[in-house]
Coordinates of C-alpha atoms and ligand atoms in Angstrom, one line a residue:
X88 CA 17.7 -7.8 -20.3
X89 CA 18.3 -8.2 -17.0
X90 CA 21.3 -9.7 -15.6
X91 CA 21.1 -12.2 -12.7
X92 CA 24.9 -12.1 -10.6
X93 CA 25.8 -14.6 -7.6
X94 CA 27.8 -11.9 -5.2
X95 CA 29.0 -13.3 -1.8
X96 CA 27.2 -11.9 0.7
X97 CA 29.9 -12.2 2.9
X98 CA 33.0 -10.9 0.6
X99 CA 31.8 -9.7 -2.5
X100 CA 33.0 -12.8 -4.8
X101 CA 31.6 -14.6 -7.1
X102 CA 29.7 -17.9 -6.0
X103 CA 29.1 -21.6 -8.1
X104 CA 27.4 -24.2 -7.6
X105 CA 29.4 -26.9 -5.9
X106 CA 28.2 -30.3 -7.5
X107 CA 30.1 -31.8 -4.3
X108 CA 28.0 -30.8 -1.5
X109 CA 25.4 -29.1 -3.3
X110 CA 25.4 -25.7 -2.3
X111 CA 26.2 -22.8 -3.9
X112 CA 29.6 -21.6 -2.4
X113 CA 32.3 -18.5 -2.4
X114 CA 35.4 -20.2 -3.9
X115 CA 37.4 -17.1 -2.1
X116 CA 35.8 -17.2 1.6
X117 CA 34.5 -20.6 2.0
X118 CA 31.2 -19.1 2.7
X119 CA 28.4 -21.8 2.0
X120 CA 24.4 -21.7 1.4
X121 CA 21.6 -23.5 0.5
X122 CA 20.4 -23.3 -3.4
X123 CA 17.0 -22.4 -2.3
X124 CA 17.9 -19.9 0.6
X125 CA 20.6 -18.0 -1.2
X126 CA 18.5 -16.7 -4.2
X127 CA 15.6 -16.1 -2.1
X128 CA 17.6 -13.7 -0.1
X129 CA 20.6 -12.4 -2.2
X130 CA 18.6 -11.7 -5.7
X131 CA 21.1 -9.1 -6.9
X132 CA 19.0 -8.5 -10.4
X133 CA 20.1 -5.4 -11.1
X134 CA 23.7 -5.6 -11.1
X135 CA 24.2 -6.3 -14.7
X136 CA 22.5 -4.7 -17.8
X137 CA 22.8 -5.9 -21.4
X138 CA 24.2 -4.1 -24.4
X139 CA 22.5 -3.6 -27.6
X140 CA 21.0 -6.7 -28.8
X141 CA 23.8 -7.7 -31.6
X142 CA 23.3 -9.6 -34.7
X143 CA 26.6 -11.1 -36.7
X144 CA 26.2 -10.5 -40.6
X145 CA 27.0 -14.0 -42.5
X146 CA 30.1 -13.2 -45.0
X147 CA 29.2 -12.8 -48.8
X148 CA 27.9 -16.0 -50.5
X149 CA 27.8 -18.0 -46.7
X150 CA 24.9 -19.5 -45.5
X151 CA 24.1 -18.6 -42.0
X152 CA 23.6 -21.3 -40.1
X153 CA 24.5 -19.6 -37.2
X154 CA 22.6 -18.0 -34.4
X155 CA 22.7 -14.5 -33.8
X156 CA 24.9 -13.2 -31.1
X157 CA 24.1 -11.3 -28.2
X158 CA 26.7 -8.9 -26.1
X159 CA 26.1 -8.3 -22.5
X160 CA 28.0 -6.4 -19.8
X161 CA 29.0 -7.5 -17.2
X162 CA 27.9 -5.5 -14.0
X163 CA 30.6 -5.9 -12.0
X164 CA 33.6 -4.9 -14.5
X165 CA 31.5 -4.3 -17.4
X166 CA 33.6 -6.0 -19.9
X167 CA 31.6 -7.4 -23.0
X168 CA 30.3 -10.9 -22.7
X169 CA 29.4 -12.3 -26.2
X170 CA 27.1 -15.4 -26.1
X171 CA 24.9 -17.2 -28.5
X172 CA 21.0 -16.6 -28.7
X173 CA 20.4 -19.4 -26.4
X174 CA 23.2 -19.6 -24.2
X175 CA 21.5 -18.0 -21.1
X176 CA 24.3 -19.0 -18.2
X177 CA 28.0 -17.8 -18.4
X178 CA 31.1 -16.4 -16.9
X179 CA 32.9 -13.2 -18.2
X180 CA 35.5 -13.6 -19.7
X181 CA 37.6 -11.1 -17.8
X182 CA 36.6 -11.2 -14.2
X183 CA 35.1 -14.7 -13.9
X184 CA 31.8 -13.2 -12.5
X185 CA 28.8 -16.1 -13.4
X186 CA 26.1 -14.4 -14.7
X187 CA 22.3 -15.3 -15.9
X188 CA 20.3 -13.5 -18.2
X189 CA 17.1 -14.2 -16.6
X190 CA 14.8 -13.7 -19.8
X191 CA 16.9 -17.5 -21.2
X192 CA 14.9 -18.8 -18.0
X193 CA 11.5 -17.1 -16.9
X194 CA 8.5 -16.4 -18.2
X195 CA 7.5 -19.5 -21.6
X196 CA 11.2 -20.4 -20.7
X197 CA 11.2 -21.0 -17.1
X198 CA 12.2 -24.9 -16.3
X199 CA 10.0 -27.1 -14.5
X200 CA 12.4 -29.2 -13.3
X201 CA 16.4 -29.7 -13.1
X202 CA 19.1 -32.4 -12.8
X203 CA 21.7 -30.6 -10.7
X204 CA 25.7 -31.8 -11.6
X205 CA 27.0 -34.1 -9.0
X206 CA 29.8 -34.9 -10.6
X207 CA 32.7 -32.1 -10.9
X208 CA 35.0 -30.6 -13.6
X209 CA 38.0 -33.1 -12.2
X210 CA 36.1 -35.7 -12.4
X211 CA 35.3 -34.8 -16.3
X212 CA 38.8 -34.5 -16.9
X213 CA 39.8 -37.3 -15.7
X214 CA 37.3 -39.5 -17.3
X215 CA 38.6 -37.6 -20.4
X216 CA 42.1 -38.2 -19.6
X217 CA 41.7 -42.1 -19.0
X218 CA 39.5 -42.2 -22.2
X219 CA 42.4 -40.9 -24.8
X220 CA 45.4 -42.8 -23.0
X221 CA 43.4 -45.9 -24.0
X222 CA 43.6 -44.7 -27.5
X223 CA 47.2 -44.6 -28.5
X224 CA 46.9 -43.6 -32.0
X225 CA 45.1 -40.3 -31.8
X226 CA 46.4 -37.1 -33.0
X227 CA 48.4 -35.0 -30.5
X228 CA 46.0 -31.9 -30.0
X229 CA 43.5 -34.1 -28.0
X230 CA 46.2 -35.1 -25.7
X231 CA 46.9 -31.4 -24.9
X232 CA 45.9 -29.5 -21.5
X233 CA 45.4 -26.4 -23.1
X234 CA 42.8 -28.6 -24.8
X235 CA 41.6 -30.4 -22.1
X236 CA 41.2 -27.3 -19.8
X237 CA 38.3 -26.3 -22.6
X238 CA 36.0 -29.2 -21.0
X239 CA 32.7 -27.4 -19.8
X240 CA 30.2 -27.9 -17.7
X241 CA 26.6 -26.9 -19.5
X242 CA 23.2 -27.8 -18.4
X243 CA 21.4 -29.0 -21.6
X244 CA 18.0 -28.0 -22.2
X245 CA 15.1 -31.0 -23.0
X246 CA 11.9 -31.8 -23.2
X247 CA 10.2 -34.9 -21.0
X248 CA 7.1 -36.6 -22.6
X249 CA 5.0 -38.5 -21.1
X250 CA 1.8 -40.2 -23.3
X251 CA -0.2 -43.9 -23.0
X252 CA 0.5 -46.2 -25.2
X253 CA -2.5 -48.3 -26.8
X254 CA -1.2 -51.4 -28.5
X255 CA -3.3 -54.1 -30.4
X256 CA -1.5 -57.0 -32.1
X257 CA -3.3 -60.4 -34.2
X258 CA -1.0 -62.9 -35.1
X259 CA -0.6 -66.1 -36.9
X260 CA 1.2 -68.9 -35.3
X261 CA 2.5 -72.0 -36.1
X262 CA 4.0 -75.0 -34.1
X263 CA 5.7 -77.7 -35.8
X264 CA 6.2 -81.3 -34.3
X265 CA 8.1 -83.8 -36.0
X266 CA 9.0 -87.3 -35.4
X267 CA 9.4 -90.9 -36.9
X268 CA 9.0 -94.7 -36.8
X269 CA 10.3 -97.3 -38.7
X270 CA 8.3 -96.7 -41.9
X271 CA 7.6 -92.5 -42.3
X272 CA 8.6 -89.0 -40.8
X273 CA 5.3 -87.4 -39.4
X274 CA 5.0 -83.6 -39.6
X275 CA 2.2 -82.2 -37.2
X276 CA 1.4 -78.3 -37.4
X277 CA -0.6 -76.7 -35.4
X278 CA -2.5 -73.1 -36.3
X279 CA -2.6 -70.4 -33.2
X280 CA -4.6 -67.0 -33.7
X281 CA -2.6 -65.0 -31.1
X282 CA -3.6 -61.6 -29.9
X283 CA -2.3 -58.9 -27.5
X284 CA -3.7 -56.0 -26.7
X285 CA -2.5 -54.1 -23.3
X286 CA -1.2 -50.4 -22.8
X287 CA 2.0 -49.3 -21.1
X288 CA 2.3 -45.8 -19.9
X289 CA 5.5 -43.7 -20.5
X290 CA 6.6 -41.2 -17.8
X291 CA 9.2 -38.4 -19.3
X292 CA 11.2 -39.8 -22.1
X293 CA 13.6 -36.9 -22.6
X294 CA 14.6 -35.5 -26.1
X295 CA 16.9 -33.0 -25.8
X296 CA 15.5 -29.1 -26.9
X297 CA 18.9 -27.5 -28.4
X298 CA 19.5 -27.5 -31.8
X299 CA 23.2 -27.4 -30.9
X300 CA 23.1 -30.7 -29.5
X301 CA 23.4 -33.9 -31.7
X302 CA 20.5 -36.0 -30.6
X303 CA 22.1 -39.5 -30.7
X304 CA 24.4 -38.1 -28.5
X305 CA 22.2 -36.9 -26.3
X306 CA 20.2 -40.6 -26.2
X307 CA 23.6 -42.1 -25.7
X308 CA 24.0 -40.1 -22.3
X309 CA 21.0 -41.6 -21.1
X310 CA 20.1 -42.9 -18.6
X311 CA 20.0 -40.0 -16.6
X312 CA 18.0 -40.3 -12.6
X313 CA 15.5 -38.6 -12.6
X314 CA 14.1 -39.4 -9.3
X315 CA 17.2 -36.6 -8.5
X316 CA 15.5 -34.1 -10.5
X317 CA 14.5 -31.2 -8.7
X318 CA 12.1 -27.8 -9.2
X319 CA 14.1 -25.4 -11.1
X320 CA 16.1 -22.7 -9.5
X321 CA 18.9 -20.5 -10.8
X322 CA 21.0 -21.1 -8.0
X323 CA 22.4 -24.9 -10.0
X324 CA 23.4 -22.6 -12.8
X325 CA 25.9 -20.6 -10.8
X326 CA 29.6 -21.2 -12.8
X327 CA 28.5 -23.2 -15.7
X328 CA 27.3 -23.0 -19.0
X329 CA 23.2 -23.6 -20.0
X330 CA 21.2 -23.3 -22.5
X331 CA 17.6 -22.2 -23.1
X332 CA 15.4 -24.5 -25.8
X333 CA 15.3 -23.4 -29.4
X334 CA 13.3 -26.5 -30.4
X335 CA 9.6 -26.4 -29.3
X336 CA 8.1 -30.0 -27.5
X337 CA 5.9 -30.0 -30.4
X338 CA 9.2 -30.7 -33.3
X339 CA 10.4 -33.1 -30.8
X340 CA 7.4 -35.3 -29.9
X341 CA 7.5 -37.4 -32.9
X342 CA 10.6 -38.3 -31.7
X343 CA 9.6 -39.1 -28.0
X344 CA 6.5 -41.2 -29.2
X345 CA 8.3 -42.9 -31.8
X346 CA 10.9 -44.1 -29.2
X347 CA 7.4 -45.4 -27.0
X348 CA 6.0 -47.2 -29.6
X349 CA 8.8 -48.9 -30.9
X350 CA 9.6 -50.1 -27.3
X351 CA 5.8 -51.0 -26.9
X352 CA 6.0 -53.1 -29.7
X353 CA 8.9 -55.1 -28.5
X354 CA 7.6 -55.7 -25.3
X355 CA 4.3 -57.3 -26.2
X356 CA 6.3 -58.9 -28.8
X357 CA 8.4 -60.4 -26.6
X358 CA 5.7 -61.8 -24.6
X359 CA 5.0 -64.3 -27.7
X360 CA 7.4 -67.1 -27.4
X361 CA 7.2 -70.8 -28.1
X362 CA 5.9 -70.7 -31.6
X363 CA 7.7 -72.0 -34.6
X364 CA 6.7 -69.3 -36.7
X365 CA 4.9 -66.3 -36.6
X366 CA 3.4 -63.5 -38.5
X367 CA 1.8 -60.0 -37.8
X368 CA -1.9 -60.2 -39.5
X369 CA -2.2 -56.5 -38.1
X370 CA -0.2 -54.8 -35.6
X371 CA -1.5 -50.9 -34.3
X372 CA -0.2 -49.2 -31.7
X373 CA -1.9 -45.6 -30.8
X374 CA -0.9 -42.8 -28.3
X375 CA -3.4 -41.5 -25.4
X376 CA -3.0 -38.6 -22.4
X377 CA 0.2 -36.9 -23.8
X378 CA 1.6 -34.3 -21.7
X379 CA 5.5 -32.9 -21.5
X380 CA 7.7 -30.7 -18.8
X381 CA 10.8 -28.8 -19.6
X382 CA 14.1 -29.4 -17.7
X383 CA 17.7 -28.8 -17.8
X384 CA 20.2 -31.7 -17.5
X385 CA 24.0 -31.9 -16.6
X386 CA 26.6 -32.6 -18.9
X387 CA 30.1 -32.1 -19.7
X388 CA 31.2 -31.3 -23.0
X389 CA 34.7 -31.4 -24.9
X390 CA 34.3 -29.9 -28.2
X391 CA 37.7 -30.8 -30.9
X392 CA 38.6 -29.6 -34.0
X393 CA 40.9 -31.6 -36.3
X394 CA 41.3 -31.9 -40.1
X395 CA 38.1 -30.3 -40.6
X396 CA 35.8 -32.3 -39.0
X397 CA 34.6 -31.9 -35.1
X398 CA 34.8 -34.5 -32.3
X399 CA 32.9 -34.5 -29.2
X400 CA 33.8 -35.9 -25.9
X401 CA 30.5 -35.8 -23.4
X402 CA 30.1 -36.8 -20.3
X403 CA 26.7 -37.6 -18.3
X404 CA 27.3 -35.1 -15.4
X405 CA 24.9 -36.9 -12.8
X406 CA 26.4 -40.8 -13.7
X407 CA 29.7 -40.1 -15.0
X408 CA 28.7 -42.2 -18.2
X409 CA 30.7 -40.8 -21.3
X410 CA 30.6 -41.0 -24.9
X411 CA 32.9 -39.6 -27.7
X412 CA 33.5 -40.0 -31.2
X413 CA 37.5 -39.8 -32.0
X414 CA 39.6 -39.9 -35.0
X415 CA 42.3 -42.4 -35.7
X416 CA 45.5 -40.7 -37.1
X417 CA 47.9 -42.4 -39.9
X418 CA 50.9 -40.7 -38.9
X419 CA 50.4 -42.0 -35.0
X420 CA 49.3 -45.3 -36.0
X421 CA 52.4 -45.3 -38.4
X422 CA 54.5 -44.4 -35.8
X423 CA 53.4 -46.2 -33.2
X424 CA 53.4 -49.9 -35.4
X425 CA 56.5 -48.7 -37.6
X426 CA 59.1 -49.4 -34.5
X427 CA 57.7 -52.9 -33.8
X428 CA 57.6 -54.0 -37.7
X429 CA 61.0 -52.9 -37.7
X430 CA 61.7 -55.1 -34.3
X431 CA 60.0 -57.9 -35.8
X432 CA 61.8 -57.7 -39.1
X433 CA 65.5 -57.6 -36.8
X434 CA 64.3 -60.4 -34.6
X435 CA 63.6 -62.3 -38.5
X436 CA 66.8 -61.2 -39.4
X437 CA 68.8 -62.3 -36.6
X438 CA 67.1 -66.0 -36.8
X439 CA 67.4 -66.3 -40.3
X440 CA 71.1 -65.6 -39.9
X441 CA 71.3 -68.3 -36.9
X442 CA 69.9 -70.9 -39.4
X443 CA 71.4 -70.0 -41.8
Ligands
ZN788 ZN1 32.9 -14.9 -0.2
ZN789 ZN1 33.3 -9.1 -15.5

């Protein structure tokens, strides 16, 4: 496999992409280019080469649900870099070169389309930072730099749909008038046959392609713009993390139509107002010129251990929208409302004392 490197042309260092101006720039020299022209015209392909594919070996009586492991070497200090099957985008661990393994990204695996970062590491860590202050009674390791430092910047692989959708709905309606004179109540009802039938077209509903990635979380980035997307090009992986898809568009559609057509439905649904009562006599809804794209999207991802379970803090890296999941600790919380009991129960003591 070849590795792809992003050398300076003008001092030898290794270049990122810099989500600020969006160029891929020499953090050492300064030296600044545009996505498009640098890889056209400083390819270095042959720099790295990889080692033996590797393959871990489960432990006795474990289930192996992970992937198998690949080690490459790095071309300009050739110290091992160990990465995941799909994990096609890295640095090395020991001279911070960023390197590609162009195979994760060409050929069946080349991108149409990408969602270049705009917003920066700071930018994560700070959102992160803000986030767990407003949480007082979390456990200490979240609050730790060390910790924080691990926040990564990893372009997630996914899958845009687009499809028709055909929907046909017959109702049965009811409006109820009521009113009254001196002698009765009156009840009118009147009988509606309602029917809608109409087709709104979908343009790529992303689901994302990596089995690594939780898929609610994913749908709880969205909304990412995608009139920012852009052709593919390896330049916007330079310095972070990405991964290749190891879920085919065809395990993910049903998931992608099945978000259309329950939106479909509620919009020709809500369409029918007015009526005091109303019931589906039959209700269809089919799916018509389906096609999809692949695409890599932006986002940064703090991964936590704690008591066993994992926690992820993620952060939409075009909008800045976040999302985590974080545990509440006992001890904290005991801490933290321990002090003021005690307060409470002095200030008691004092009055009753007053009173008394
Ligand atoms: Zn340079
Ligand atoms: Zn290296």
């Amino acid at each position: 496999m070849a590795l792809h490197e992003y050398e300076c042309p003008a001092c030898g260092g290794a270049m990122e992409f810099n989500p600020k101006t969006q160029k891929i720039k020499c953090p050492f020299c300064d030296s600044e280019f545009d996505v498009k022209d640098y890889v056209a015209n400083h390819n270095s392909d042959s720099a790295g080469e990889a080692a033996d594919d590797y393959m871990t070996n489960p432990a006795a009586g474990e289930e192996d649900n992970s992937q198998p492991m690949y080690i490459y070497r790095c071309g300009s200090c050739s110290g091992e870099i160990l990465a995941t099957e799909s994990l096609g985008s890295m640095k090395c661990p020991f001279c911070s070169n960023n390197v590609v393994v162009k195979e994760k990204f060409t050929g069946r695996f080349t991108p149409d389309y990408i969602i270049p970062f705009t917003k920066t590491r700071e930018d994560a860590i700070e959102a992160y930072k803000g986030y767990v202050k407003s949480k007082k009674l979390l456990p200490k390791v979240f609050f730790d730099q060390n910790h924080i430092d691990e926040i990564k910047g990893i372009y997630v692989p996914f899958w845009l749909f687009n499809a028709t959708q055909n929907y046909r709905g017959s109702f049965d309606a009811t409006k109820v008038r009521t009113w009254s004179d001196s002698n009765y109540n009156y009840t009118e009802t009147s009988y509606f046959d309602v029917v809608r039938v109409g087709s709104e077209r979908f343009e790529r509903v992303p689901v994302d392609g990596s089995k690594e990635m939780p898929d609610d979380l994913m749908e709880s980035l969205e909304p990412f713009d995608q009139s920012k997307m852009v052709p593919f090009n390896m330049g916007y992986l330079a310095g972070f993390l990405a991964n290749k898809y190891n879920v085919e568009a065809s395990e993910n559609r049903d998931r992608a139509i099945n978000r259309m057509h329950s939106s479909t439905v509620s919009d020709f649904r809500n369409t029918i107002t007015g009526y005091s009562s109303l019931r589906a006599r039959e209700e269809q809804c089919t799916t018509s010129d389906e096609s999809n794209k692949y695409a890599l999207y932006p986002v940064y991802i703090l991964n936590t251990s704690w008591n066993g379970n994992n926690y992820l803090f993620a952060m939409n890296g075009q909008s800045g929208k976040f999302v985590g999941n974080l545990p509440f600790s006992l001890s904290r919380a005991l801490a933290y409302y321990f002090p003021i009991a005690g307060a409470i129960a002095a200030i008691a003591f004092v009055l009753f004392s007053l009173f008394a």
